[in-house]
Amino acid sequence: MKLVIVESPTKARTISQFLGSDFKVESSYGHVRDLPEKKLGIDIIKNFEPQYVILPKAKKRVADLKSEAKKSEKVILATDEDREGEAISWHLVSALGLEKKPHERIVFHEITKSAIEEALKNPRGIDMRLVDAQQARRILDRLVGYKLSPFLWKKVARGLSAGRVQSVAVRLVVEREKEVLNFKPEEYHSIYAVLRKSRISNFQFPISNSKEGEFLANLIKIGEKRLEKFGIKTADDAKKIISDLDGADYSVEKITKKEMKRQPLPPFTTSTLQQTAFSKFGFGARQTMVVAQQLYETGFITYMRTDSVNLSKESVTAAFKEIEKLFGKNYLLPEPRIFKTKSKSAQEAHEAVRPTQSSTNPDSLKDKLTPQQFKLYDLIWRRFLATQMPTAVFEATSADISAERKSKENYVFRATGNVLKFDGFLKVYPMKTAETNLPNLLENEELKLKELKSEQHFTEPPARYNEASLIKALEEHGIGRPSTYAPTLATIQARRYVIKDEQKRLKPTDIGILVSDILVLHFPKVVDIKFTAKMEEDLDDIADGKKKWQPVIKEFWEPFKENLDKKSTELSKSELATEATELKCPECGKPVIIRMGRYGKFYACTGFPACKYTANLEKPSSAEATEGKEDLGACKKCDTGQIVKRRTRKGKTFWGCSSYPQCDWATWQNPNPPSPKDSTDAKALADESEDKENKDKETEI
């Protein structure tokens, strides 16, 4: 009996279907070893030697796998083909004591019968280059998280964390937010004419909902000077132009027709799949990867963590057959279309994300997949087939319309039309294509002016990032890799450095801005975009065998540690995380300051810990107590305190007595009047968000 070990139970069940009774397939349920939770676990003196331990949650599983391995003639490690999968296999060798037992490593890009059989024919050993690259990333993240996070705890607020890739992501969000806040809109105007053929005959009908023979033309030229987009600055400028055009004669000056081709997009990589799933379905990055993992492990798509757009010859051949069957020979290319990966770090030995079988039409899987799985599979299948279909062909028409005035310079308007002549790949992968039909215009033809209008516009600030555009930015900067995009976005939101607004765009919180600003000012290398990208290149070089991992760690660690020691001495909490105010504490009379907590800014008494007064930043602290007495009334329990608005550590609003802790009356509801049934213990509310702060100061952010 041969024992095959994979990461997940789903993957194990799928592979079991392809193997005979000589094989038993078991799951490790992910990583079985890692750095310890409650200490650094890295011997900095001994060349950064990691001290791995079996994870508590994995101890029983390791014992079971050990037992199975003893009964097996050979152990076959079949974890994923990337660095993380290679590291899992390496850890399994150690955890199960396989060093002296026959074992093999197999890899495959898709979970199909042919792929598994081919992998079994070509086993290999553990690739230590990939393992070392994964170790280097893990150790770097541990060093940053374990050393920098306690600094933030002491200097800003408990529970904060910082890290390598995630901190750069937060910086991008913060810098974009500052651009938005500092943006000053500029006014500009556009002018367009609604024109009509003099005679309605022999023309192509205009766009739907337009009146017969009418079309729009935008002003593009005044005399010989081309009009810039923001060229008309004010309403007065627009009115002057419209006035100048009074009585002008309109005629067709020039007509230009040309064929426009639209190429299909490349097959999906991890990042483009996440971006497209977000724009089409609103899927978050993590949601997309969870669903993609399910499709991979059940054998429907190839491995979903990849930055390559390469396609195997076999998959392209299969695509050609499916395209001919579904759409006919008119939709076949004369030869396969090959895409080149732009990313320098992409591994061309890997493939893009594609269906394992082109012939598996999404419609045939509707009853087998969940709605989310179906949407994602349908998207991947269509995108893949589209890569091997002809370009879409449009006929683009532009008509320059002259507005002539006696003894004055002419104005030129332009009307454009766009008509689809051959849908090509759009047959299977529809995309937004604005078709606009123009009437059948002739050069020198006179036109009638129906209406002349101007529209006011304002320049808009850059849009906040959403998950898709932030992933795109990270990829363009060379930060992170396919396996890190989704965890990075999940972490910065879980830590509440970044939240989503109503449009699902990413907005930094006060604490996110403060932490980012501190890191930019005092730890510039940690959040430097070029430095972080260079570190990713170093990790790639380790994976390629071009560099050893210990010197890469050392090169980062020594200056980082020196700077950390320096800043720990130089900087104080009051300097980084407090702001003075002119307010006085309503309970003890001492000055009130604005403090930064884990969940944002709040008012706090400088008499802490003797005085525990805090207040929501929405109202000034002393004013809050006074206004609260008038608006909300006196406390019904003690008759001495006043009801004030407060919040838990997680930022949840509640109302409580200002005499707390002497009086513990509190309610979740705005008491108008307060309802006794909503009352509860104030201390329980204030402590509602207590987390495991003392367990582990290390984080991977």
Short mmCIF file of N, CA and C in Angstrom, two decimals, residues 40-164:
data_model
loop_
_atom_site.label_atom_id
_atom_site.label_comp_id
_atom_site.label_asym_id
_atom_site.label_seq_id
_atom_site.Cartn_x
_atom_site.Cartn_y
_atom_site.Cartn_z
N LEU A 40 9.77 34.23 19.60
CA LEU A 40 10.25 34.57 18.26
C LEU A 40 10.50 33.32 17.43
N GLY A 41 11.15 32.32 18.00
CA GLY A 41 11.37 31.07 17.28
C GLY A 41 12.42 31.15 16.20
N ILE A 42 13.28 32.17 16.28
CA ILE A 42 14.36 32.33 15.29
C ILE A 42 15.63 32.63 16.06
N ASP A 43 16.66 31.82 15.86
CA ASP A 43 17.95 32.03 16.53
C ASP A 43 18.77 32.99 15.68
N ILE A 44 18.69 34.27 16.03
CA ILE A 44 19.36 35.30 15.24
C ILE A 44 20.88 35.12 15.27
N ILE A 45 21.41 34.67 16.40
CA ILE A 45 22.86 34.48 16.53
C ILE A 45 23.33 33.34 15.63
N LYS A 46 22.55 32.26 15.57
CA LYS A 46 22.93 31.10 14.77
C LYS A 46 22.36 31.20 13.35
N ASN A 47 22.68 32.27 12.70
CA ASN A 47 22.36 32.44 11.27
C ASN A 47 20.86 32.30 10.99
N PHE A 48 20.05 32.85 11.90
CA PHE A 48 18.58 32.90 11.74
C PHE A 48 17.95 31.51 11.64
N GLU A 49 18.49 30.59 12.40
CA GLU A 49 17.96 29.23 12.39
C GLU A 49 16.53 29.22 12.93
N PRO A 50 15.55 28.73 12.15
CA PRO A 50 14.17 28.68 12.64
C PRO A 50 13.97 27.50 13.58
N GLN A 51 13.10 27.69 14.56
CA GLN A 51 12.81 26.63 15.54
C GLN A 51 11.35 26.21 15.35
N TYR A 52 11.16 25.21 14.52
CA TYR A 52 9.80 24.80 14.18
C TYR A 52 9.22 23.88 15.25
N VAL A 53 7.91 23.99 15.42
CA VAL A 53 7.18 23.11 16.32
C VAL A 53 5.95 22.59 15.58
N ILE A 54 5.47 21.42 16.02
CA ILE A 54 4.22 20.91 15.45
C ILE A 54 3.07 21.75 16.00
N LEU A 55 2.22 22.21 15.12
CA LEU A 55 1.11 23.05 15.53
C LEU A 55 0.18 22.28 16.46
N PRO A 56 -0.32 22.93 17.51
CA PRO A 56 -1.23 22.22 18.44
C PRO A 56 -2.41 21.59 17.74
N LYS A 57 -2.99 22.29 16.78
CA LYS A 57 -4.16 21.76 16.08
C LYS A 57 -3.82 20.56 15.19
N ALA A 58 -2.51 20.39 14.89
CA ALA A 58 -2.11 19.33 13.97
C ALA A 58 -1.54 18.09 14.66
N LYS A 59 -1.43 18.12 15.98
CA LYS A 59 -0.77 17.01 16.68
C LYS A 59 -1.47 15.67 16.46
N LYS A 60 -2.77 15.66 16.58
CA LYS A 60 -3.50 14.40 16.38
C LYS A 60 -3.38 13.94 14.93
N ARG A 61 -3.44 14.90 14.01
CA ARG A 61 -3.34 14.52 12.60
C ARG A 61 -1.96 13.95 12.28
N VAL A 62 -0.94 14.55 12.84
CA VAL A 62 0.43 14.05 12.63
C VAL A 62 0.56 12.63 13.16
N ALA A 63 -0.02 12.38 14.33
CA ALA A 63 0.04 11.03 14.91
C ALA A 63 -0.66 10.02 14.00
N ASP A 64 -1.80 10.40 13.45
CA ASP A 64 -2.53 9.50 12.55
C ASP A 64 -1.74 9.23 11.27
N LEU A 65 -1.14 10.28 10.73
CA LEU A 65 -0.37 10.11 9.50
C LEU A 65 0.89 9.28 9.74
N LYS A 66 1.49 9.45 10.91
CA LYS A 66 2.66 8.63 11.27
C LYS A 66 2.29 7.16 11.27
N SER A 67 1.15 6.87 11.84
CA SER A 67 0.67 5.49 11.92
C SER A 67 0.44 4.93 10.52
N GLU A 68 -0.17 5.72 9.65
CA GLU A 68 -0.43 5.28 8.28
C GLU A 68 0.88 5.09 7.52
N ALA A 69 1.85 5.99 7.76
CA ALA A 69 3.13 5.91 7.06
C ALA A 69 3.88 4.63 7.42
N LYS A 70 3.80 4.22 8.68
CA LYS A 70 4.48 3.00 9.12
C LYS A 70 3.92 1.77 8.41
N LYS A 71 2.64 1.78 8.10
CA LYS A 71 2.00 0.63 7.46
C LYS A 71 2.19 0.65 5.94
N SER A 72 2.75 1.74 5.40
CA SER A 72 2.85 1.89 3.94
C SER A 72 4.25 1.56 3.45
N GLU A 73 4.31 1.04 2.24
CA GLU A 73 5.62 0.74 1.65
C GLU A 73 6.32 1.99 1.14
N LYS A 74 5.52 3.00 0.81
CA LYS A 74 6.09 4.25 0.31
C LYS A 74 5.12 5.39 0.60
N VAL A 75 5.68 6.59 0.88
CA VAL A 75 4.85 7.79 1.09
C VAL A 75 5.08 8.73 -0.09
N ILE A 76 3.98 9.17 -0.67
CA ILE A 76 4.04 10.09 -1.82
C ILE A 76 3.45 11.43 -1.38
N LEU A 77 4.26 12.46 -1.43
CA LEU A 77 3.83 13.80 -1.01
C LEU A 77 3.31 14.55 -2.24
N ALA A 78 2.03 14.88 -2.23
CA ALA A 78 1.37 15.45 -3.42
C ALA A 78 0.74 16.81 -3.10
N THR A 79 1.45 17.62 -2.32
CA THR A 79 0.95 18.96 -2.00
C THR A 79 1.10 19.88 -3.22
N ASP A 80 0.55 21.09 -3.11
CA ASP A 80 0.54 22.02 -4.24
C ASP A 80 1.94 22.29 -4.77
N GLU A 81 2.00 22.74 -6.01
CA GLU A 81 3.28 22.85 -6.69
C GLU A 81 4.04 24.14 -6.39
N ASP A 82 3.48 25.05 -5.59
CA ASP A 82 4.17 26.31 -5.32
C ASP A 82 5.06 26.20 -4.08
N ARG A 83 5.63 27.34 -3.65
CA ARG A 83 6.56 27.34 -2.52
C ARG A 83 5.89 26.85 -1.24
N GLU A 84 4.66 27.29 -1.03
CA GLU A 84 3.95 26.91 0.18
C GLU A 84 3.71 25.40 0.20
N GLY A 85 3.32 24.84 -0.94
CA GLY A 85 3.10 23.40 -1.03
C GLY A 85 4.39 22.63 -0.83
N GLU A 86 5.49 23.15 -1.38
CA GLU A 86 6.78 22.48 -1.22
C GLU A 86 7.19 22.48 0.25
N ALA A 87 6.95 23.60 0.93
CA ALA A 87 7.29 23.70 2.35
C ALA A 87 6.45 22.74 3.19
N ILE A 88 5.17 22.59 2.84
CA ILE A 88 4.31 21.66 3.58
C ILE A 88 4.87 20.24 3.46
N SER A 89 5.27 19.85 2.25
CA SER A 89 5.85 18.51 2.06
C SER A 89 7.13 18.34 2.87
N TRP A 90 7.98 19.37 2.88
CA TRP A 90 9.24 19.31 3.63
C TRP A 90 8.97 19.16 5.13
N HIS A 91 8.01 19.90 5.63
CA HIS A 91 7.65 19.80 7.05
C HIS A 91 7.07 18.42 7.37
N LEU A 92 6.31 17.85 6.44
CA LEU A 92 5.76 16.51 6.65
C LEU A 92 6.86 15.46 6.76
N VAL A 93 7.90 15.60 5.95
CA VAL A 93 9.03 14.66 6.02
C VAL A 93 9.59 14.64 7.44
N SER A 94 9.78 15.84 8.01
CA SER A 94 10.35 15.93 9.36
C SER A 94 9.35 15.48 10.42
N ALA A 95 8.12 15.95 10.32
CA ALA A 95 7.11 15.65 11.35
C ALA A 95 6.77 14.17 11.40
N LEU A 96 6.79 13.50 10.25
CA LEU A 96 6.41 12.08 10.19
C LEU A 96 7.62 11.16 10.26
N GLY A 97 8.82 11.76 10.35
CA GLY A 97 10.03 10.94 10.41
C GLY A 97 10.27 10.14 9.15
N LEU A 98 10.10 10.78 7.99
CA LEU A 98 10.22 10.07 6.72
C LEU A 98 11.64 10.07 6.15
N GLU A 99 12.60 10.68 6.89
CA GLU A 99 13.96 10.77 6.35
C GLU A 99 14.54 9.40 5.97
N LYS A 100 14.19 8.38 6.76
CA LYS A 100 14.75 7.04 6.51
C LYS A 100 13.73 6.09 5.88
N LYS A 101 12.61 6.65 5.44
CA LYS A 101 11.58 5.82 4.84
C LYS A 101 11.43 6.24 3.38
N PRO A 102 11.19 5.30 2.46
CA PRO A 102 11.03 5.67 1.06
C PRO A 102 9.88 6.68 0.88
N HIS A 103 10.20 7.80 0.27
CA HIS A 103 9.17 8.80 0.01
C HIS A 103 9.51 9.55 -1.28
N GLU A 104 8.48 10.07 -1.91
CA GLU A 104 8.63 10.79 -3.17
C GLU A 104 7.79 12.06 -3.14
N ARG A 105 8.14 12.97 -4.02
CA ARG A 105 7.37 14.22 -4.17
C ARG A 105 6.84 14.27 -5.61
N ILE A 106 5.54 14.48 -5.75
CA ILE A 106 4.97 14.64 -7.09
C ILE A 106 4.24 15.97 -7.16
N VAL A 107 4.20 16.54 -8.37
CA VAL A 107 3.50 17.82 -8.57
C VAL A 107 2.65 17.73 -9.83
N PHE A 108 1.59 18.51 -9.86
CA PHE A 108 0.70 18.55 -11.02
C PHE A 108 -0.02 19.89 -11.00
N HIS A 109 -0.42 20.33 -12.18
CA HIS A 109 -1.06 21.65 -12.30
C HIS A 109 -2.58 21.55 -12.28
N GLU A 110 -3.08 20.34 -12.46
CA GLU A 110 -4.53 20.14 -12.44
C GLU A 110 -4.82 18.77 -11.85
N ILE A 111 -5.99 18.63 -11.25
CA ILE A 111 -6.32 17.35 -10.62
C ILE A 111 -7.24 16.58 -11.56
N THR A 112 -6.59 15.93 -12.51
CA THR A 112 -7.29 15.06 -13.46
C THR A 112 -6.59 13.72 -13.48
N LYS A 113 -7.25 12.71 -13.99
CA LYS A 113 -6.67 11.35 -14.01
C LYS A 113 -5.36 11.33 -14.77
N SER A 114 -5.32 11.96 -15.95
CA SER A 114 -4.10 11.95 -16.76
C SER A 114 -2.97 12.70 -16.06
N ALA A 115 -3.29 13.83 -15.41
CA ALA A 115 -2.26 14.61 -14.73
C ALA A 115 -1.68 13.84 -13.54
N ILE A 116 -2.54 13.17 -12.78
CA ILE A 116 -2.07 12.40 -11.61
C ILE A 116 -1.21 11.22 -12.07
N GLU A 117 -1.65 10.53 -13.10
CA GLU A 117 -0.89 9.39 -13.61
C GLU A 117 0.47 9.83 -14.13
N GLU A 118 0.51 10.96 -14.83
CA GLU A 118 1.77 11.48 -15.35
C GLU A 118 2.70 11.88 -14.21
N ALA A 119 2.15 12.50 -13.16
CA ALA A 119 2.96 12.90 -12.01
C ALA A 119 3.56 11.69 -11.30
N LEU A 120 2.79 10.61 -11.17
CA LEU A 120 3.29 9.40 -10.52
C LEU A 120 4.43 8.76 -11.31
N LYS A 121 4.42 8.97 -12.63
CA LYS A 121 5.50 8.44 -13.46
C LYS A 121 6.78 9.26 -13.34
N ASN A 122 6.65 10.49 -12.83
CA ASN A 122 7.80 11.40 -12.78
C ASN A 122 7.99 12.00 -11.39
N PRO A 123 8.24 11.15 -10.38
CA PRO A 123 8.44 11.68 -9.03
C PRO A 123 9.79 12.38 -8.92
N ARG A 124 9.94 13.18 -7.90
CA ARG A 124 11.21 13.86 -7.63
C ARG A 124 11.37 14.01 -6.13
N GLY A 125 12.48 14.61 -5.73
CA GLY A 125 12.69 14.88 -4.31
C GLY A 125 12.15 16.25 -3.94
N ILE A 126 12.30 16.63 -2.68
CA ILE A 126 11.88 17.95 -2.22
C ILE A 126 12.81 19.00 -2.84
N ASP A 127 12.23 20.05 -3.40
CA ASP A 127 13.01 21.14 -3.99
C ASP A 127 13.33 22.14 -2.88
N MET A 128 14.54 22.06 -2.35
CA MET A 128 14.91 22.91 -1.22
C MET A 128 15.02 24.38 -1.60
N ARG A 129 15.15 24.69 -2.87
CA ARG A 129 15.18 26.10 -3.27
C ARG A 129 13.82 26.74 -2.99
N LEU A 130 12.74 26.02 -3.32
CA LEU A 130 11.40 26.53 -3.04
C LEU A 130 11.14 26.60 -1.54
N VAL A 131 11.60 25.57 -0.83
CA VAL A 131 11.43 25.55 0.62
C VAL A 131 12.15 26.74 1.26
N ASP A 132 13.38 27.00 0.82
CA ASP A 132 14.15 28.11 1.38
C ASP A 132 13.49 29.46 1.10
N ALA A 133 12.90 29.60 -0.09
CA ALA A 133 12.20 30.85 -0.41
C ALA A 133 11.01 31.05 0.52
N GLN A 134 10.28 29.96 0.80
CA GLN A 134 9.14 30.06 1.70
C GLN A 134 9.62 30.35 3.13
N GLN A 135 10.70 29.69 3.54
CA GLN A 135 11.25 29.94 4.87
C GLN A 135 11.68 31.39 5.03
N ALA A 136 12.33 31.91 3.99
CA ALA A 136 12.81 33.29 4.05
C ALA A 136 11.65 34.26 4.22
N ARG A 137 10.56 34.05 3.45
CA ARG A 137 9.39 34.93 3.59
C ARG A 137 8.80 34.82 5.00
N ARG A 138 8.69 33.60 5.50
CA ARG A 138 8.10 33.40 6.82
C ARG A 138 8.95 34.04 7.91
N ILE A 139 10.25 33.90 7.80
CA ILE A 139 11.14 34.47 8.82
C ILE A 139 11.16 35.99 8.75
N LEU A 140 11.17 36.54 7.54
CA LEU A 140 11.10 38.00 7.40
C LEU A 140 9.84 38.56 8.03
N ASP A 141 8.71 37.92 7.73
CA ASP A 141 7.44 38.38 8.28
C ASP A 141 7.40 38.25 9.81
N ARG A 142 7.99 37.17 10.33
CA ARG A 142 8.04 36.97 11.78
C ARG A 142 8.91 38.05 12.43
N LEU A 143 10.06 38.33 11.86
CA LEU A 143 10.96 39.34 12.44
C LEU A 143 10.30 40.72 12.48
N VAL A 144 9.67 41.08 11.39
CA VAL A 144 9.01 42.39 11.35
C VAL A 144 7.83 42.42 12.32
N GLY A 145 6.97 41.41 12.24
CA GLY A 145 5.79 41.39 13.08
C GLY A 145 6.11 41.30 14.56
N TYR A 146 7.06 40.44 14.91
CA TYR A 146 7.35 40.18 16.32
C TYR A 146 8.13 41.32 16.96
N LYS A 147 8.90 42.04 16.17
CA LYS A 147 9.72 43.12 16.72
C LYS A 147 9.06 44.50 16.58
N LEU A 148 8.37 44.73 15.48
CA LEU A 148 7.80 46.05 15.25
C LEU A 148 6.44 46.22 15.93
N SER A 149 5.67 45.15 16.02
CA SER A 149 4.35 45.25 16.65
C SER A 149 4.42 45.68 18.11
N PRO A 150 5.31 45.09 18.94
CA PRO A 150 5.42 45.57 20.33
C PRO A 150 5.81 47.04 20.43
N PHE A 151 6.60 47.52 19.47
CA PHE A 151 6.94 48.95 19.44
C PHE A 151 5.67 49.78 19.32
N LEU A 152 4.77 49.38 18.42
CA LEU A 152 3.52 50.11 18.24
C LEU A 152 2.63 49.98 19.48
N TRP A 153 2.67 48.83 20.15
CA TRP A 153 1.89 48.65 21.38
C TRP A 153 2.32 49.69 22.42
N LYS A 154 3.62 49.83 22.57
CA LYS A 154 4.15 50.73 23.61
C LYS A 154 3.98 52.20 23.24
N LYS A 155 4.16 52.51 21.97
CA LYS A 155 4.20 53.92 21.56
C LYS A 155 2.87 54.46 21.08
N VAL A 156 1.92 53.58 20.71
CA VAL A 156 0.64 54.05 20.18
C VAL A 156 -0.53 53.44 20.94
N ALA A 157 -0.79 52.16 20.74
CA ALA A 157 -1.92 51.50 21.41
C ALA A 157 -1.73 50.00 21.38
N ARG A 158 -2.23 49.34 22.42
CA ARG A 158 -2.12 47.89 22.49
C ARG A 158 -2.92 47.23 21.37
N GLY A 159 -2.42 46.10 20.92
CA GLY A 159 -3.15 45.34 19.91
C GLY A 159 -2.81 45.71 18.48
N LEU A 160 -1.95 46.73 18.29
CA LEU A 160 -1.59 47.12 16.92
C LEU A 160 -0.53 46.17 16.37
N SER A 161 -0.37 46.21 15.08
CA SER A 161 0.63 45.36 14.45
C SER A 161 1.15 46.03 13.20
N ALA A 162 2.27 45.56 12.75
CA ALA A 162 2.86 46.09 11.52
C ALA A 162 3.54 44.94 10.80
N GLY A 163 3.81 45.12 9.55
CA GLY A 163 4.46 44.05 8.82
C GLY A 163 4.96 44.50 7.47
N ARG A 164 5.44 43.58 6.74
CA ARG A 164 6.20 43.89 5.54
C ARG A 164 5.30 44.23 4.35
#
